[in-house]
CSV table of C-alpha atoms (C1' of nucleotides) in Angstrom, one decimal:
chain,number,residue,atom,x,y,z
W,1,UNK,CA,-207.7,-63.9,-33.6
W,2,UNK,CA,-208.6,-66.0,-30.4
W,3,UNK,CA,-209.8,-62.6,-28.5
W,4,UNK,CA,-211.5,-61.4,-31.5
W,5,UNK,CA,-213.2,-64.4,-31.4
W,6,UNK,CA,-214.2,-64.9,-28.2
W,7,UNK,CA,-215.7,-61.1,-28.9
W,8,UNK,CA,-217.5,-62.2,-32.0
W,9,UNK,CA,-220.8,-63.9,-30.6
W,10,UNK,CA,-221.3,-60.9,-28.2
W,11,UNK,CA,-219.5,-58.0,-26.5
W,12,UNK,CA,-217.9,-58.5,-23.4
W,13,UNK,CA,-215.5,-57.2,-21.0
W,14,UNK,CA,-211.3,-58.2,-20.3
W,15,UNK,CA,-212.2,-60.9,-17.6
W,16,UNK,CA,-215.1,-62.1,-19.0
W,17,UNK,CA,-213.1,-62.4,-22.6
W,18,UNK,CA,-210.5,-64.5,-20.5
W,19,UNK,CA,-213.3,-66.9,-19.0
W,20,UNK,CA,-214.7,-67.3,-22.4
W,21,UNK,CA,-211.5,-68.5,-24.1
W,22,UNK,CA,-210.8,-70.9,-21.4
W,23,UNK,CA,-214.0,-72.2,-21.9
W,24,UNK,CA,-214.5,-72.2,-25.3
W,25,UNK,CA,-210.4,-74.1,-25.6
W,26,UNK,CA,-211.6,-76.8,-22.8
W,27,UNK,CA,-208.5,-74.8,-20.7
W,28,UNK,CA,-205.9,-75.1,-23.3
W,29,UNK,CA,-206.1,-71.4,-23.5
W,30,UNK,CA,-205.7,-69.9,-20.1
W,31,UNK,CA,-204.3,-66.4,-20.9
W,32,UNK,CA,-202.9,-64.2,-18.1
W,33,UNK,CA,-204.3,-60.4,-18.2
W,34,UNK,CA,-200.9,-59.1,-19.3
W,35,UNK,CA,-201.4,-61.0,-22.6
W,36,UNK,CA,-205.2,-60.1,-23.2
W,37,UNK,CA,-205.4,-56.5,-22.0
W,38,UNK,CA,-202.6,-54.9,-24.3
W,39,UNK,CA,-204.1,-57.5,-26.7
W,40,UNK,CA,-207.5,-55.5,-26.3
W,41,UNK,CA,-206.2,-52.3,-27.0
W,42,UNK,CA,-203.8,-53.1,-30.1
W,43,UNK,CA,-207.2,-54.1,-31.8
W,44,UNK,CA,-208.9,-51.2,-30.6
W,45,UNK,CA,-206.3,-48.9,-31.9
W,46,UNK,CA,-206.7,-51.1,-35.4
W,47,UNK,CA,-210.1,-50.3,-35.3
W,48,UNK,CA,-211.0,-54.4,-35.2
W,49,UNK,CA,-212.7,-53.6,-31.5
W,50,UNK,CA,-214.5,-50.4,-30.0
W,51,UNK,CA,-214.9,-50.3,-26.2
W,52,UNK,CA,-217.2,-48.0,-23.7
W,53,UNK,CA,-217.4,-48.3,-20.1
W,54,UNK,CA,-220.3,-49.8,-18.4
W,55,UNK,CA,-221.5,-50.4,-14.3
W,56,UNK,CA,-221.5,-54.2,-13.7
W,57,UNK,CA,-224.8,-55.1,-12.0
W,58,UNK,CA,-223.4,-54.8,-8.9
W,59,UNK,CA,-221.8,-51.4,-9.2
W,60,UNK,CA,-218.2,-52.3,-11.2
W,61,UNK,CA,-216.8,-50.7,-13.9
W,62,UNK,CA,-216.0,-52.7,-17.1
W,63,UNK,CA,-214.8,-52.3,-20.5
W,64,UNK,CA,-217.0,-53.9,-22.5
W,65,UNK,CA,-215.7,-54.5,-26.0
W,66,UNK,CA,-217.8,-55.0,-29.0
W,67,UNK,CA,-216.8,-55.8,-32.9
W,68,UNK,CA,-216.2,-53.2,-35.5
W,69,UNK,CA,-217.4,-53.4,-39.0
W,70,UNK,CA,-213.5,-53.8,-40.1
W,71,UNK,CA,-213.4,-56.4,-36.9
W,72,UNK,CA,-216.2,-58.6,-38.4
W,73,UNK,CA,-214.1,-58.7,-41.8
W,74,UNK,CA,-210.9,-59.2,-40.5
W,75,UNK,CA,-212.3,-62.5,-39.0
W,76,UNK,CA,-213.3,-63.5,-41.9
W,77,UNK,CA,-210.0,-62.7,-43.1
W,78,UNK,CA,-208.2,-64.5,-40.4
W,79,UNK,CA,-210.4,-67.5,-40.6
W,80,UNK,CA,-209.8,-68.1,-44.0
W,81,UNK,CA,-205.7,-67.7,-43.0
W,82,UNK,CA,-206.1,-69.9,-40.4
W,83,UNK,CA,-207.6,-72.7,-42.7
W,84,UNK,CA,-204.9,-72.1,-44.9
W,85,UNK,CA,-202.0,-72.3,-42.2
W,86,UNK,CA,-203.7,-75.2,-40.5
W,87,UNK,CA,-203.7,-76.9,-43.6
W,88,UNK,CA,-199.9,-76.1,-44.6
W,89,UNK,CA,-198.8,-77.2,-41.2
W,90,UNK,CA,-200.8,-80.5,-41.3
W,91,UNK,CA,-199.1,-81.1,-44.8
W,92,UNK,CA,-195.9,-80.5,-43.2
W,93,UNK,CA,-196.3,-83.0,-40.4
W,94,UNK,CA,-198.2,-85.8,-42.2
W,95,UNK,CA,-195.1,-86.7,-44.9
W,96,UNK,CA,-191.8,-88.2,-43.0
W,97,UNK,CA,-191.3,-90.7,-46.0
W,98,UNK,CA,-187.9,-90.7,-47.0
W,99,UNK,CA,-188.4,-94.1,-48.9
W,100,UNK,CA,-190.9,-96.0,-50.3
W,101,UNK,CA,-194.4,-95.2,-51.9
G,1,UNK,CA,-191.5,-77.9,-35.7
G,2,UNK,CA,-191.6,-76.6,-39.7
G,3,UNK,CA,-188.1,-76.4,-39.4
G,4,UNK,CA,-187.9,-80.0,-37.8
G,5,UNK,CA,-190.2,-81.8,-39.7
G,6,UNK,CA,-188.6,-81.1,-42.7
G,7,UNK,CA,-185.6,-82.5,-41.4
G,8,UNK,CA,-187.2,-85.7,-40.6
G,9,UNK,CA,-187.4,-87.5,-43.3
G,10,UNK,CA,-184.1,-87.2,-44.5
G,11,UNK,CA,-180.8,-85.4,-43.0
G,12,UNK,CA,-180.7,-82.3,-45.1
G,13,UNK,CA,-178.9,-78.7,-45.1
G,14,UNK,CA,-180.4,-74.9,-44.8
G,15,UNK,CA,-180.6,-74.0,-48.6
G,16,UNK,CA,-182.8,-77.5,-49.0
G,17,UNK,CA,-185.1,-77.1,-46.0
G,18,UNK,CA,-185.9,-74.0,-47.2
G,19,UNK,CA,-186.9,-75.8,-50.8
G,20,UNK,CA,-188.5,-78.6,-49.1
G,21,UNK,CA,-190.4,-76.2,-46.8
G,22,UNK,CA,-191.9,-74.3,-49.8
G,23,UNK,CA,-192.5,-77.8,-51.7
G,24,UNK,CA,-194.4,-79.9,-48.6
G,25,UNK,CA,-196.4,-76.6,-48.0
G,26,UNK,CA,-197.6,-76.1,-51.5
G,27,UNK,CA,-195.6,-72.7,-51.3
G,28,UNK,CA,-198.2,-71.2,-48.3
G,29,UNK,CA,-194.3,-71.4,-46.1
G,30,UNK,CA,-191.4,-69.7,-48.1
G,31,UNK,CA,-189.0,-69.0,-45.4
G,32,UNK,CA,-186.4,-66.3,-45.6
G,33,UNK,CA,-183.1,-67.6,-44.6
G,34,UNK,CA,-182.5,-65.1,-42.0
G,35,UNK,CA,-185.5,-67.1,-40.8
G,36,UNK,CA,-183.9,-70.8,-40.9
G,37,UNK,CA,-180.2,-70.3,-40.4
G,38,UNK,CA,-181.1,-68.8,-36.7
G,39,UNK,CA,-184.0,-71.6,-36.2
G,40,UNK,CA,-180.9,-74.1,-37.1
G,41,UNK,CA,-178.7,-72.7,-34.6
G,42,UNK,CA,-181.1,-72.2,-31.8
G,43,UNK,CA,-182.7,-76.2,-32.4
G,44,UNK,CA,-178.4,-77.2,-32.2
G,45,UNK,CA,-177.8,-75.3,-29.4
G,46,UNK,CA,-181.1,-77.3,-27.9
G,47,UNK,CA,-179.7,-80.6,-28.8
G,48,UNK,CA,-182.5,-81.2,-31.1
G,49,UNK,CA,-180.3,-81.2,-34.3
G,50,UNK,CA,-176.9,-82.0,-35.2
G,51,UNK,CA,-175.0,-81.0,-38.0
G,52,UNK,CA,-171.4,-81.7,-39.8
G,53,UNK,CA,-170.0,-80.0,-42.9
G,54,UNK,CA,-170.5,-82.1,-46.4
G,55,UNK,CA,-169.1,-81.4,-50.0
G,56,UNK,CA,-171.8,-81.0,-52.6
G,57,UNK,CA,-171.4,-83.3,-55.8
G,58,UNK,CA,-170.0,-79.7,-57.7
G,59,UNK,CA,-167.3,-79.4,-54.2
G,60,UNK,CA,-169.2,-76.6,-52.4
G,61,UNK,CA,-169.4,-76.9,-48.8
G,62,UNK,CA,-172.8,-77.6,-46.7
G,63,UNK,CA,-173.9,-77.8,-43.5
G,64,UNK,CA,-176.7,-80.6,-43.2
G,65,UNK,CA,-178.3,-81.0,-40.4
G,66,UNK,CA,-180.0,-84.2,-39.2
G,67,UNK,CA,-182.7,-84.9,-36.1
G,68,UNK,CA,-181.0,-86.8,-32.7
G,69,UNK,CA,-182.9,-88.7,-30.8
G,70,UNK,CA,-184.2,-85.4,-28.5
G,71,UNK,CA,-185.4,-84.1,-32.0
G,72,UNK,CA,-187.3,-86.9,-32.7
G,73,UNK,CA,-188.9,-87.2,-29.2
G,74,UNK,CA,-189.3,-83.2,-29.5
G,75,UNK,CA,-191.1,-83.5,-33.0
G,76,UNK,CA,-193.3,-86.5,-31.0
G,77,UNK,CA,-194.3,-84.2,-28.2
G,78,UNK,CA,-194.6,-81.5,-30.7
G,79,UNK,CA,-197.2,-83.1,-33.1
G,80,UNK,CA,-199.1,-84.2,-30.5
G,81,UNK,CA,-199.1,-80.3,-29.4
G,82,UNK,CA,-200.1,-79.0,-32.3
G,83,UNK,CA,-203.2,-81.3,-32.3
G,84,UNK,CA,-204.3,-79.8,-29.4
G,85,UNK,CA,-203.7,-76.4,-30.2
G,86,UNK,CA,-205.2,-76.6,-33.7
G,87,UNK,CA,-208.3,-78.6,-32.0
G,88,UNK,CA,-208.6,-75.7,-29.8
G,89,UNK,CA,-208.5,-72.7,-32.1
G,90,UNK,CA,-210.9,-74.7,-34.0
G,91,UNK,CA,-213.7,-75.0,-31.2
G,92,UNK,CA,-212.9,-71.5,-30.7
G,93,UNK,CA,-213.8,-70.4,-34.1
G,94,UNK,CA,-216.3,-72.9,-34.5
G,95,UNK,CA,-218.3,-71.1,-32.0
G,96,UNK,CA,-220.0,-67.7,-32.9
G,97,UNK,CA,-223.8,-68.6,-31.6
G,98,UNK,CA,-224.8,-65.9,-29.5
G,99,UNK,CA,-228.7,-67.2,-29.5
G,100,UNK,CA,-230.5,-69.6,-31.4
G,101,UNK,CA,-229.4,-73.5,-31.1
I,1,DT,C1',-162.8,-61.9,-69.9
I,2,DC,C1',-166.0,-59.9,-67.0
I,3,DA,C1',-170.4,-59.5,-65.2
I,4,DC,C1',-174.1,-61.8,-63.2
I,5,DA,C1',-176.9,-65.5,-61.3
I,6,DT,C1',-177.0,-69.4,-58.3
I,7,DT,C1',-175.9,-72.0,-54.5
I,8,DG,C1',-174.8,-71.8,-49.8
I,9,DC,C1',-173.7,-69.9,-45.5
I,10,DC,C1',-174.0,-66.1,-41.9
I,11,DT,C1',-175.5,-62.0,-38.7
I,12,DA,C1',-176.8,-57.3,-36.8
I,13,DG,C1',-180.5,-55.2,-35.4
I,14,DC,C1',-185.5,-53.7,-35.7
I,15,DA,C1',-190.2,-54.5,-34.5
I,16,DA,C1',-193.6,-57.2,-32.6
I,17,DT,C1',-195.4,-59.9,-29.0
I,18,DG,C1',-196.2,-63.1,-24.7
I,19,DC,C1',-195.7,-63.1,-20.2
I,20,DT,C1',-194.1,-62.1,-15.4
I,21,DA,C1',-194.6,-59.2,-11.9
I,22,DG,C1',-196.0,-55.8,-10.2
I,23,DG,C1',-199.7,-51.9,-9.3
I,24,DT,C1',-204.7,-49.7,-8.4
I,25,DA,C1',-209.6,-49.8,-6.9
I,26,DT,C1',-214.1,-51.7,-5.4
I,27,DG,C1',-217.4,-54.9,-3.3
I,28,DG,C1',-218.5,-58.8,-0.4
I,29,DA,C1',-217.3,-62.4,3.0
I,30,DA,C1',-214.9,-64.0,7.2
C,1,DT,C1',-210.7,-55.3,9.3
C,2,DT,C1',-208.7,-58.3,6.7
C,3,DC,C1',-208.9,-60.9,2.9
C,4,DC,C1',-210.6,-62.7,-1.6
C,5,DA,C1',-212.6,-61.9,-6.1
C,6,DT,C1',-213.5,-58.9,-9.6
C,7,DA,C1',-211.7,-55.7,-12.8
C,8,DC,C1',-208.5,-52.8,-14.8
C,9,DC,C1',-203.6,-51.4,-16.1
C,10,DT,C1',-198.3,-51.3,-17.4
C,11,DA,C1',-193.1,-51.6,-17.4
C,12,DG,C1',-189.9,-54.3,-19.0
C,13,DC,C1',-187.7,-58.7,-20.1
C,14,DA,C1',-187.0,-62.5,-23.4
C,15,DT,C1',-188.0,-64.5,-27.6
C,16,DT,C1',-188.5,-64.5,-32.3
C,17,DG,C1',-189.5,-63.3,-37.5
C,18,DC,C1',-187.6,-60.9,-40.8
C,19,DT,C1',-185.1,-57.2,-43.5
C,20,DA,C1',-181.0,-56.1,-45.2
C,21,DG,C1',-177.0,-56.6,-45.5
C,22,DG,C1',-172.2,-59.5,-46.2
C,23,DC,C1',-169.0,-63.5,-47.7
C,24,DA,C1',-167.4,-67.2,-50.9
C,25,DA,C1',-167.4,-70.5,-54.7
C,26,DT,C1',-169.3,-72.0,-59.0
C,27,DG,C1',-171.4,-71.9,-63.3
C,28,DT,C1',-173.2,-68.9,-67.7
C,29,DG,C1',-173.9,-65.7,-71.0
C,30,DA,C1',-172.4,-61.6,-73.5
DNA sequence: TCACATTGCCTAGCAATGCTAGGTATGGAA
DNA sequence: TTCCATACCTAGCATTGCTAGGCAATGTGA
């Protein structure tokens, strides 16, 4: 959900999607390339992300990853789950009464 | 952290964690055992819970678990954890703006 | 009485996943 | 030319959630 998100506002590329979530999660999020790439290609292989390969201004070769149709609803999906856990979990944490009202 | 937190209020064994679980959650957490039993073991073996053998009121036998005082310093760190994380995926998802302020 | 549900515990083993630790290649700076 | 930064990749380990079983004791209904 976090890559697809950092995806969402525009298409980018693996290092630039890394940069992105580190910004975006003030560096609570710092994720090493062996978590994000195979993370890019699971969701391509859902069919959540598409990729082609461009030239980087100066001459590299990226792959830049955009949004699928089925991407765009999954995160609308996942957002609404997220809401839901977050909201579970905060239950959870917010009741350690054993006694008294 | 579900696991411990449900724990925290009052000692309690496997069968009832799972029941308090689902209750403090509003059903969004209904944890198989083969779930919780292994999450019990793996938080004694980490010192974070201790457990002795009770009689139910009806004479069957149960293991109830309470937190020790590593638990409850763990469930401390861990709150404070999950703030951060949760703040995080928020600004994360909070942010799909490619133009326009 | 005999079957079944309920309470209560347990574990083997699969599948998914995060990450470490490596690798490749190119362009620019020292 | 040597090194750093950019940019991609993967093998394989360790962890973990869960399915799918099993065991034992106590009601409960037919």
């Amino acid at each position: 959900m976090i890559v697809l998100a950092a995806v969402e506002a525009a298409p980018a590329h693996g290092y630039a999607i890394i940069d992105e979530i580190r910004r975006r999660s003030g560096g609570a999020f710092d994720l090493p390339e062996g978590t994000v790439y195979p993370v890019l290609h699971r969701l391509e292989a859902s069919q959540l992300l598409s990729s082609h390969w461009e030239k980087s201004p100066i001459g590299r070769r990226r792959r830049v990853y955009a949004l699928t149709k089925r991407g765009k609803a999954s995160m609308v999906e996942r957002r609404t789950s997220w809401v839901q856990f977050s909201s579970a979990v905060n239950g959870l944490l917010a009741e350690p009464r054993p006694c008294r009202t």
